[in-house]
Each structure stands twice: as C-alpha cells, then as structure tokens.
Amino acid sequence: HSCYIVFAASCHTMPSEVPSIPLVDLEPFLDGTNKADVVEQVARACKDIGFFAIKNHGVDSQIISDVWQSSTDFFDLPIEEKLKSMSTNNTDYPYGYEQSENLELAKSGNDNQVDLKETISFGPDNPLSGMAPRRYPSDPPDFKATVANYYAAMEELTMVLLQIVALGLDLTENWFMDKMDHHICALRLLNYPNLVEEPKPGQLRAGAHSDYGALTILKSGGPGLQVKKDVDHEHPWVDVPTFAEDVFIINLGDMMQRWTNDKFVSTLHRVVVPPMDGQDHRRQSIAFFVNINHDTIVETMDTCIDQEHPLKYDPVAAGEYLMSKFLKSMSGKQAQHDDEL
C-alpha cells in the first residue's frame, strides 16, 4: 500500500490524474514476493513527478544514526576547523567543505543569493573511478568510519533502485550494472544553521534546482523541502512532509530525464527559510547523488524512443556533463562548457 502526498494538477492534467509522491514499500521487491507491484509504483512516480519515498529498504538504522551524529558533530566545530576541509581546487577535488554554493545559478543563471547552508562532500573510494582519494577531517574521530559505512550502504541501495528503475523502463534488471562498476557517486552532508539575522529577499536555504545525475537518495531531517511539478510559475510549491525516521526520499536527476528521452522526469525542489520566531530551526540532511561511470556515454534508451516520442538528445559523456554542471553551481565560478548545458 502506498501513502500519497498530493500535488496540484498541471493545466493539462485531469483531476483524477493529480501527481503525488508515493511511499513505496521495497520489501516485496527485496524478498521477491511481488517485484512487479513495486516496479509499477516506482515507474508511475518517475513519469509523473520524479519523486518517491521508500521504506523497508534494508539499510541498517544504526549506520544511518551513526553518520547523522557524526555530521552534527562536524558542523558543530568552529568555522576555522571546518575550513581546513575546503578544497583549494574544485576541478581536482570537487568535494570537501563548502558554504557558498548557489544551486539556482547552475539551473537558470539567476545569481540571486548565496544559499543559507553548509556542506561537506565525499566521492568514491575507488581509484578506478578516476576521482581523487577521499580527504577526511581528523575531527570528529569516528567521522571516517561512519561516512564510509553509510556510503557503502548507499551503494548497495542504489543498485536495488536501479534494478527497479530498469524494469520500469522495460530494460533487463541489471541493465545499469556495467554503467556503475567505477561510478562517481557523491555523498553530501548538509547543515542548515539556525538563522541569526533576517534573510535577504528571495534568499533560501537551498535555491530552486534539479539534481544533475541519475537519481538522489535523501535522508531528510525536518520540514522545509518543497517540490514543484512544472517549471513555469503557475503551479505552487508543495511541501514534502517529514516521513518516519527510516524513510528515504528518492528523486530523479537531469541525466536520467535525458537518458529516458523525458519519459522520466527530474523535478525542481528547494529548501525554504523557516520563520524567525526564536525556535530551533536547525535542519540537517544527507544526500547521496547517484552518478554513473564517468566514461559512460549517455545515449537515449531504445525503449524510450518511438514515433510519438522521437529522439531529443545527443549522446553525452557522463563525467563531462556532471563536472560542467557542478562547476557552474559553485559561487562565482562558471562552467567551461556553458554551451553544453
């Protein structure tokens, strides 16, 4: 059974077809008792809104709570300590501590305001990925272990989700496997501090953006996340509710939309500023960005092309596409390949 959170219908949608975010129970897929039902629920959500939530996903709750505490401890450090983890060259090492990223800039070129958040990110622990080795802060002491354990758990969950997505696209269950054997997935821990002064007009905790890669696995902590079905201004932003502790929120990225010839959608989302009411509105979250092998050529899937849906996109190398998007998102930094975006 799915629990639904309803969106406002788009102008061409009948009331009976209002898109919604389903909470999908993965257990029937994992134990093999009803794979088809899970695949159908996920595929419908991917076509309608590009967002769904999952429970009974098999990730150990201790692994989640351990990295959550480590994340809290890291962001509680003095700023001078956190700045030691900042990358000095985002092309060589596009990870580490960051506090001045502007997500909306990468999406629209609209250099509105710096987002009100801080993050620390890590890439794969695999030389074959082509990415530089991880650089862990020395404090907190258990940070390296908890991050590594969580990253590994997310790798396992990713492969399950990609099996479900593949079947939903009428591909073989393991179609994504050889595109993930030296992946460049990124883990990002996020902290949205309590506001000490009124934000500037239009300033957000995280500006409106869609994600770049194949999909994202989000452990969300608290209210503020909103999603928007359509890019135009007619449709309202809708709050994503705070689910139970063990639920992950999944959303598709731009690369998956491109790969599927727009059959599956990558949806705008943002994190809004809480009220200045003297309450504790600190918010944390943990995002795992599923990025395929850097040398994979993303060529539209055959199952997504027909007479009614002709080919829309040229092939693109995954790594170049992701890096150009990432560099454009960094404050004050423009991508070298703007014409490719």
Tab-separated table of C-alpha atoms in Angstrom:
chain	number	residue	atom	x	y	z
A	1	HIS	CA	0.000	0.000	0.000
A	2	SER	CA	1.224	3.498	-0.788
A	3	CYS	CA	0.732	6.649	1.198
A	4	TYR	CA	0.257	9.607	-1.146
A	5	ILE	CA	1.028	13.267	-0.855
A	6	VAL	CA	-0.901	15.154	-3.490
A	7	PHE	CA	0.456	17.785	-5.859
A	8	ALA	CA	-1.509	20.475	-7.578
A	9	ALA	CA	-2.527	19.248	-11.012
A	10	SER	CA	-0.860	20.772	-14.050
A	11	CYS	CA	-3.055	22.585	-16.551
A	12	HIS	CA	-3.293	19.617	-18.907
A	13	THR	CA	-3.968	17.041	-16.182
A	14	MET	CA	-7.391	15.722	-15.285
A	15	PRO	CA	-8.271	15.840	-11.559
A	16	SER	CA	-8.156	12.035	-11.389
A	17	GLU	CA	-4.522	12.158	-12.537
A	18	VAL	CA	-3.128	14.534	-9.914
A	19	PRO	CA	0.548	13.536	-9.443
A	20	SER	CA	1.607	12.523	-5.957
A	21	ILE	CA	4.668	11.328	-4.028
A	22	PRO	CA	4.138	7.678	-3.102
A	23	LEU	CA	5.698	5.966	-0.102
A	24	VAL	CA	6.812	2.667	-1.631
A	25	ASP	CA	7.497	-0.435	0.462
A	26	LEU	CA	10.582	-2.124	-1.058
A	27	GLU	CA	10.186	-5.356	0.894
A	28	PRO	CA	8.138	-7.166	-1.796
A	29	PHE	CA	10.925	-6.404	-4.286
A	30	LEU	CA	13.774	-7.392	-1.960
A	31	ASP	CA	12.173	-10.687	-0.925
A	32	GLY	CA	10.854	-11.415	-4.417
A	33	THR	CA	7.233	-11.824	-3.380
A	34	ASN	CA	5.867	-9.043	-5.633
A	35	LYS	CA	8.541	-7.303	-7.669
A	36	ALA	CA	6.099	-6.201	-10.359
A	37	ASP	CA	3.980	-4.129	-7.975
A	38	VAL	CA	6.996	-2.217	-6.649
A	39	VAL	CA	8.283	-1.618	-10.186
A	40	GLU	CA	4.882	-0.306	-11.262
A	41	GLN	CA	4.604	2.112	-8.315
A	42	VAL	CA	8.115	3.488	-8.865
A	43	ALA	CA	7.733	3.794	-12.646
A	44	ARG	CA	4.472	5.713	-12.247
A	45	ALA	CA	6.098	8.148	-9.812
A	46	CYS	CA	9.121	8.588	-12.111
A	47	LYS	CA	6.837	9.505	-15.010
A	48	ASP	CA	4.525	11.766	-13.014
A	49	ILE	CA	6.768	13.712	-10.665
A	50	GLY	CA	10.272	12.218	-10.424
A	51	PHE	CA	9.955	11.851	-6.626
A	52	PHE	CA	9.046	8.921	-4.373
A	53	ALA	CA	9.780	7.792	-0.824
A	54	ILE	CA	10.873	4.299	0.267
A	55	LYS	CA	10.616	2.200	3.430
A	56	ASN	CA	11.795	-1.332	4.333
A	57	HIS	CA	14.832	-0.683	2.136
A	58	GLY	CA	17.274	-2.877	4.036
A	59	VAL	CA	19.681	-0.161	5.231
A	60	ASP	CA	20.755	-0.708	8.858
A	61	SER	CA	19.268	2.051	11.032
A	62	GLN	CA	22.458	2.141	13.125
A	63	ILE	CA	24.508	3.093	10.069
A	64	ILE	CA	22.111	5.977	9.449
A	65	SER	CA	22.062	7.241	13.043
A	66	ASP	CA	25.867	6.979	13.350
A	67	VAL	CA	26.577	9.161	10.305
A	68	TRP	CA	23.828	11.578	11.368
A	69	GLN	CA	25.564	12.112	14.711
A	70	SER	CA	28.971	12.454	13.038
A	71	SER	CA	27.521	15.056	10.720
A	72	THR	CA	26.118	17.029	13.662
A	73	ASP	CA	29.473	16.856	15.438
A	74	PHE	CA	31.385	18.056	12.372
A	75	PHE	CA	29.124	21.047	11.715
A	76	ASP	CA	29.295	21.979	15.408
A	77	LEU	CA	33.064	22.513	15.078
A	78	PRO	CA	34.487	26.053	14.942
A	79	ILE	CA	34.464	27.522	11.439
A	80	GLU	CA	38.273	27.571	11.263
A	81	GLU	CA	38.303	23.802	11.779
A	82	LYS	CA	35.702	23.213	9.064
A	83	LEU	CA	37.538	25.459	6.607
A	84	LYS	CA	40.511	23.059	6.777
A	85	SER	CA	38.351	20.629	4.780
A	86	MET	CA	37.639	23.098	1.967
A	87	SER	CA	39.002	22.146	-1.448
A	88	THR	CA	41.502	24.549	-2.977
A	89	ASN	CA	40.819	23.288	-6.500
A	90	ASN	CA	37.286	22.194	-7.360
A	91	THR	CA	38.355	20.653	-10.664
A	92	ASP	CA	40.897	18.349	-8.995
A	93	TYR	CA	38.810	17.696	-5.877
A	94	PRO	CA	35.126	18.661	-6.267
A	95	TYR	CA	34.355	17.645	-2.670
A	96	GLY	CA	35.146	18.818	0.844
A	97	TYR	CA	33.608	21.606	2.905
A	98	GLU	CA	31.574	24.282	1.169
A	99	GLN	CA	29.470	27.178	2.400
A	100	SER	CA	28.931	29.378	-0.639
A	101	GLU	CA	27.345	27.213	-3.286
A	102	ASN	CA	24.456	28.589	-5.302
A	103	LEU	CA	22.316	25.800	-6.755
A	104	GLU	CA	19.919	28.118	-8.553
A	105	LEU	CA	22.776	29.578	-10.604
A	106	ALA	CA	23.501	26.226	-12.233
A	107	LYS	CA	19.863	25.759	-13.177
A	108	SER	CA	18.944	29.150	-14.549
A	109	GLY	CA	21.892	31.529	-14.495
A	110	ASN	CA	19.879	33.532	-11.951
A	111	ASP	CA	22.570	34.652	-9.490
A	112	ASN	CA	20.094	35.558	-6.774
A	113	GLN	CA	21.627	34.972	-3.349
A	114	VAL	CA	24.048	32.576	-1.705
A	115	ASP	CA	22.161	29.620	-0.196
A	116	LEU	CA	21.905	29.543	3.606
A	117	LYS	CA	23.635	26.234	4.215
A	118	GLU	CA	26.974	24.482	4.671
A	119	THR	CA	28.014	21.101	3.342
A	120	ILE	CA	30.801	18.547	3.273
A	121	SER	CA	31.034	16.054	0.417
A	122	PHE	CA	32.889	12.859	-0.416
A	123	GLY	CA	33.396	10.877	-3.600
A	124	PRO	CA	34.011	7.195	-4.280
A	125	ASP	CA	36.727	5.199	-2.533
A	126	ASN	CA	37.859	3.572	-5.760
A	127	PRO	CA	40.890	4.538	-7.889
A	128	LEU	CA	39.127	3.180	-10.999
A	129	SER	CA	36.533	5.951	-10.659
A	130	GLY	CA	39.105	8.480	-11.828
A	131	MET	CA	38.351	10.689	-8.834
A	132	ALA	CA	40.891	11.819	-6.249
A	133	PRO	CA	41.072	9.838	-2.958
A	134	ARG	CA	38.791	10.959	-0.143
A	135	ARG	CA	40.050	13.598	2.271
A	136	TYR	CA	38.529	13.147	5.718
A	137	PRO	CA	38.679	15.732	8.500
A	138	SER	CA	40.566	14.498	11.567
A	139	ASP	CA	37.716	15.606	13.811
A	140	PRO	CA	35.291	14.121	14.794
A	141	PRO	CA	37.360	10.939	15.323
A	142	ASP	CA	34.693	8.481	14.096
A	143	PHE	CA	33.832	10.558	11.022
A	144	LYS	CA	35.825	8.463	8.542
A	145	ALA	CA	34.261	5.169	9.662
A	146	THR	CA	30.665	6.411	9.786
A	147	VAL	CA	30.891	8.133	6.391
A	148	ALA	CA	32.498	5.093	4.760
A	149	ASN	CA	29.843	2.761	6.196
A	150	TYR	CA	26.992	4.968	5.042
A	151	TYR	CA	28.471	5.434	1.570
A	152	ALA	CA	28.791	1.647	1.191
A	153	ALA	CA	25.189	1.136	2.325
A	154	MET	CA	24.038	3.721	-0.219
A	155	GLU	CA	25.968	1.914	-2.978
A	156	GLU	CA	24.013	-1.266	-2.180
A	157	LEU	CA	20.668	0.540	-2.068
A	158	THR	CA	21.497	2.310	-5.336
A	159	MET	CA	21.857	-0.970	-7.183
A	160	VAL	CA	18.453	-2.120	-5.923
A	161	LEU	CA	16.840	1.154	-7.001
A	162	LEU	CA	18.488	0.962	-10.429
A	163	GLN	CA	17.175	-2.585	-10.874
A	164	ILE	CA	13.666	-1.300	-10.144
A	165	VAL	CA	14.111	1.668	-12.494
A	166	ALA	CA	15.479	-0.576	-15.266
A	167	LEU	CA	12.484	-2.897	-15.087
A	168	GLY	CA	10.194	0.140	-15.116
A	169	LEU	CA	11.802	1.187	-18.409
A	170	ASP	CA	11.347	-2.290	-19.950
A	171	LEU	CA	15.082	-2.955	-19.708
A	172	THR	CA	16.745	-6.014	-18.199
A	173	GLU	CA	17.015	-5.911	-14.395
A	174	ASN	CA	20.812	-5.498	-14.402
A	175	TRP	CA	20.981	-3.041	-17.329
A	176	PHE	CA	22.711	-0.382	-15.210
A	177	MET	CA	25.314	-2.710	-13.650
A	178	ASP	CA	28.129	-2.159	-16.169
A	179	LYS	CA	27.494	1.600	-16.026
A	180	MET	CA	28.115	1.639	-12.250
A	181	ASP	CA	31.220	-0.527	-11.740
A	182	HIS	CA	33.512	2.528	-11.363
A	183	HIS	CA	30.850	5.122	-10.593
A	184	ILE	CA	31.433	8.658	-9.317
A	185	CYS	CA	28.616	8.836	-6.753
A	186	ALA	CA	28.885	11.687	-4.254
A	187	LEU	CA	27.805	11.764	-0.614
A	188	ARG	CA	26.916	15.183	0.773
A	189	LEU	CA	26.180	16.002	4.398
A	190	LEU	CA	24.189	19.227	4.758
A	191	ASN	CA	23.582	21.584	7.643
A	192	TYR	CA	21.106	24.455	7.579
A	193	PRO	CA	22.051	26.517	10.649
A	194	ASN	CA	19.599	28.493	12.715
A	195	LEU	CA	19.242	31.968	11.233
A	196	VAL	CA	20.816	34.730	13.298
A	197	GLU	CA	19.531	37.546	11.096
A	198	GLU	CA	16.699	38.072	8.648
A	199	PRO	CA	17.470	36.559	5.230
A	200	LYS	CA	17.622	38.838	2.211
A	201	PRO	CA	14.538	38.930	-0.030
A	202	GLY	CA	14.464	35.804	-2.176
A	203	GLN	CA	17.180	34.071	-0.177
A	204	LEU	CA	16.589	30.367	0.548
A	205	ARG	CA	18.267	27.588	2.476
A	206	ALA	CA	18.690	25.861	-0.885
A	207	GLY	CA	17.632	27.598	-4.076
A	208	ALA	CA	15.319	26.046	-6.644
A	209	HIS	CA	17.207	23.385	-8.580
A	210	SER	CA	17.011	19.935	-10.057
A	211	ASP	CA	19.784	17.403	-9.419
A	212	TYR	CA	22.329	16.616	-12.107
A	213	GLY	CA	22.846	12.875	-12.068
A	214	ALA	CA	20.801	9.684	-12.370
A	215	LEU	CA	18.999	9.842	-9.023
A	216	THR	CA	19.419	11.064	-5.442
A	217	ILE	CA	18.815	9.246	-2.148
A	218	LEU	CA	17.931	11.775	0.554
A	219	LYS	CA	17.791	11.303	4.312
A	220	SER	CA	15.772	14.381	5.212
A	221	GLY	CA	15.697	15.897	8.669
A	222	GLY	CA	12.796	18.211	9.317
A	223	PRO	CA	10.489	20.429	7.273
A	224	GLY	CA	11.430	22.885	4.555
A	225	LEU	CA	11.825	20.725	1.447
A	226	GLN	CA	9.435	21.695	-1.339
A	227	VAL	CA	8.884	20.345	-4.838
A	228	LYS	CA	7.353	21.837	-7.980
A	229	LYS	CA	5.864	19.760	-10.769
A	230	ASP	CA	6.389	22.269	-13.569
A	231	VAL	CA	8.983	24.896	-14.355
A	232	ASP	CA	6.507	27.699	-15.028
A	233	HIS	CA	5.195	29.985	-12.295
A	234	GLU	CA	1.560	28.888	-12.399
A	235	HIS	CA	1.959	25.852	-10.197
A	236	PRO	CA	2.577	26.129	-6.472
A	237	TRP	CA	5.472	24.773	-4.475
A	238	VAL	CA	4.319	21.817	-2.373
A	239	ASP	CA	5.793	20.806	0.987
A	240	VAL	CA	7.339	17.354	1.218
A	241	PRO	CA	6.173	16.061	4.601
A	242	THR	CA	8.539	14.774	7.246
A	243	PHE	CA	8.367	10.997	6.950
A	244	ALA	CA	9.246	8.389	9.577
A	245	GLU	CA	12.892	8.126	10.672
A	246	ASP	CA	13.787	5.206	8.410
A	247	VAL	CA	12.306	6.607	5.176
A	248	PHE	CA	14.454	7.834	2.286
A	249	ILE	CA	13.213	10.297	-0.325
A	250	ILE	CA	14.293	9.471	-3.881
A	251	ASN	CA	14.309	11.902	-6.775
A	252	LEU	CA	15.493	11.578	-10.337
A	253	GLY	CA	18.197	13.824	-11.786
A	254	ASP	CA	18.613	15.634	-15.104
A	255	MET	CA	20.781	12.861	-16.537
A	256	MET	CA	18.037	10.266	-16.047
A	257	GLN	CA	15.498	12.541	-17.727
A	258	ARG	CA	17.858	12.982	-20.664
A	259	TRP	CA	18.659	9.247	-20.795
A	260	THR	CA	14.951	8.372	-20.903
A	261	ASN	CA	14.061	10.963	-23.562
A	262	ASP	CA	11.926	12.821	-20.954
A	263	LYS	CA	9.860	9.700	-20.174
A	264	PHE	CA	11.038	10.001	-16.554
A	265	VAL	CA	11.258	13.488	-15.074
A	266	SER	CA	13.724	15.444	-12.968
A	267	THR	CA	11.782	17.835	-10.747
A	268	LEU	CA	12.602	21.237	-9.271
A	269	HIS	CA	12.984	21.324	-5.496
A	270	ARG	CA	14.198	23.802	-2.887
A	271	VAL	CA	14.559	24.272	0.875
A	272	VAL	CA	12.720	27.292	2.250
A	273	VAL	CA	13.706	29.529	5.149
A	274	PRO	CA	11.940	28.883	8.483
A	275	PRO	CA	10.234	31.683	10.432
A	276	MET	CA	12.337	33.974	12.648
A	277	ASP	CA	10.393	33.057	15.794
A	278	GLY	CA	13.132	32.266	18.299
A	279	GLN	CA	12.632	28.497	17.905
A	280	ASP	CA	15.350	25.997	16.989
A	281	HIS	CA	15.032	25.537	13.237
A	282	ARG	CA	18.360	23.887	12.539
A	283	ARG	CA	17.926	21.331	9.772
A	284	GLN	CA	20.217	18.548	8.628
A	285	SER	CA	20.035	16.191	5.703
A	286	ILE	CA	22.226	13.678	3.895
A	287	ALA	CA	22.130	13.309	0.117
A	288	PHE	CA	23.673	10.521	-1.945
A	289	PHE	CA	23.948	11.565	-5.588
A	290	VAL	CA	23.997	8.585	-7.921
A	291	ASN	CA	26.445	9.410	-10.711
A	292	ILE	CA	27.304	6.665	-13.195
A	293	ASN	CA	30.775	5.814	-14.546
A	294	HIS	CA	32.419	8.994	-15.828
A	295	ASP	CA	33.265	7.373	-19.172
A	296	THR	CA	29.758	6.074	-19.881
A	297	ILE	CA	28.168	7.655	-22.927
A	298	VAL	CA	24.613	8.600	-22.025
A	299	GLU	CA	22.694	7.653	-25.145
A	300	THR	CA	18.893	7.650	-25.109
A	301	MET	CA	17.455	4.239	-24.235
A	302	ASP	CA	15.831	2.379	-27.133
A	303	THR	CA	12.740	1.645	-25.021
A	304	CYS	CA	12.106	5.403	-24.685
A	305	ILE	CA	12.014	6.211	-28.414
A	306	ASP	CA	9.031	5.651	-30.709
A	307	GLN	CA	7.009	7.526	-33.324
A	308	GLU	CA	5.218	9.583	-30.696
A	309	HIS	CA	8.441	10.237	-28.780
A	310	PRO	CA	11.265	10.886	-31.276
A	311	LEU	CA	14.865	11.211	-30.125
A	312	LYS	CA	15.507	14.569	-28.379
A	313	TYR	CA	19.080	14.409	-27.084
A	314	ASP	CA	22.558	13.873	-28.461
A	315	PRO	CA	24.856	11.411	-26.672
A	316	VAL	CA	26.978	12.944	-23.894
A	317	ALA	CA	29.846	11.644	-21.747
A	318	ALA	CA	28.591	11.350	-18.165
A	319	GLY	CA	31.682	12.752	-16.431
A	320	GLU	CA	31.969	15.887	-18.557
A	321	TYR	CA	28.262	16.584	-18.196
A	322	LEU	CA	28.331	16.268	-14.398
A	323	MET	CA	31.519	18.272	-13.890
A	324	SER	CA	30.304	21.163	-16.039
A	325	LYS	CA	27.055	21.301	-14.055
A	326	PHE	CA	28.930	21.129	-10.753
A	327	LEU	CA	31.442	23.856	-11.601
A	328	LYS	CA	28.637	26.151	-12.709
A	329	SER	CA	26.925	25.719	-9.329
A	330	MET	CA	29.921	26.946	-7.339
A	331	SER	CA	29.573	30.595	-6.369
A	332	GLY	CA	31.402	32.912	-8.709
A	333	LYS	CA	32.529	30.044	-10.934
A	334	GLN	CA	31.189	29.488	-14.432
A	335	ALA	CA	31.385	26.191	-16.252
A	336	GLN	CA	33.949	25.957	-19.011
A	337	HIS	CA	31.350	24.321	-21.258
A	338	ASP	CA	28.297	26.549	-20.893
A	339	ASP	CA	27.259	25.689	-24.427
A	340	GLU	CA	26.879	22.030	-23.467
A	341	LEU	CA	24.444	22.580	-20.608
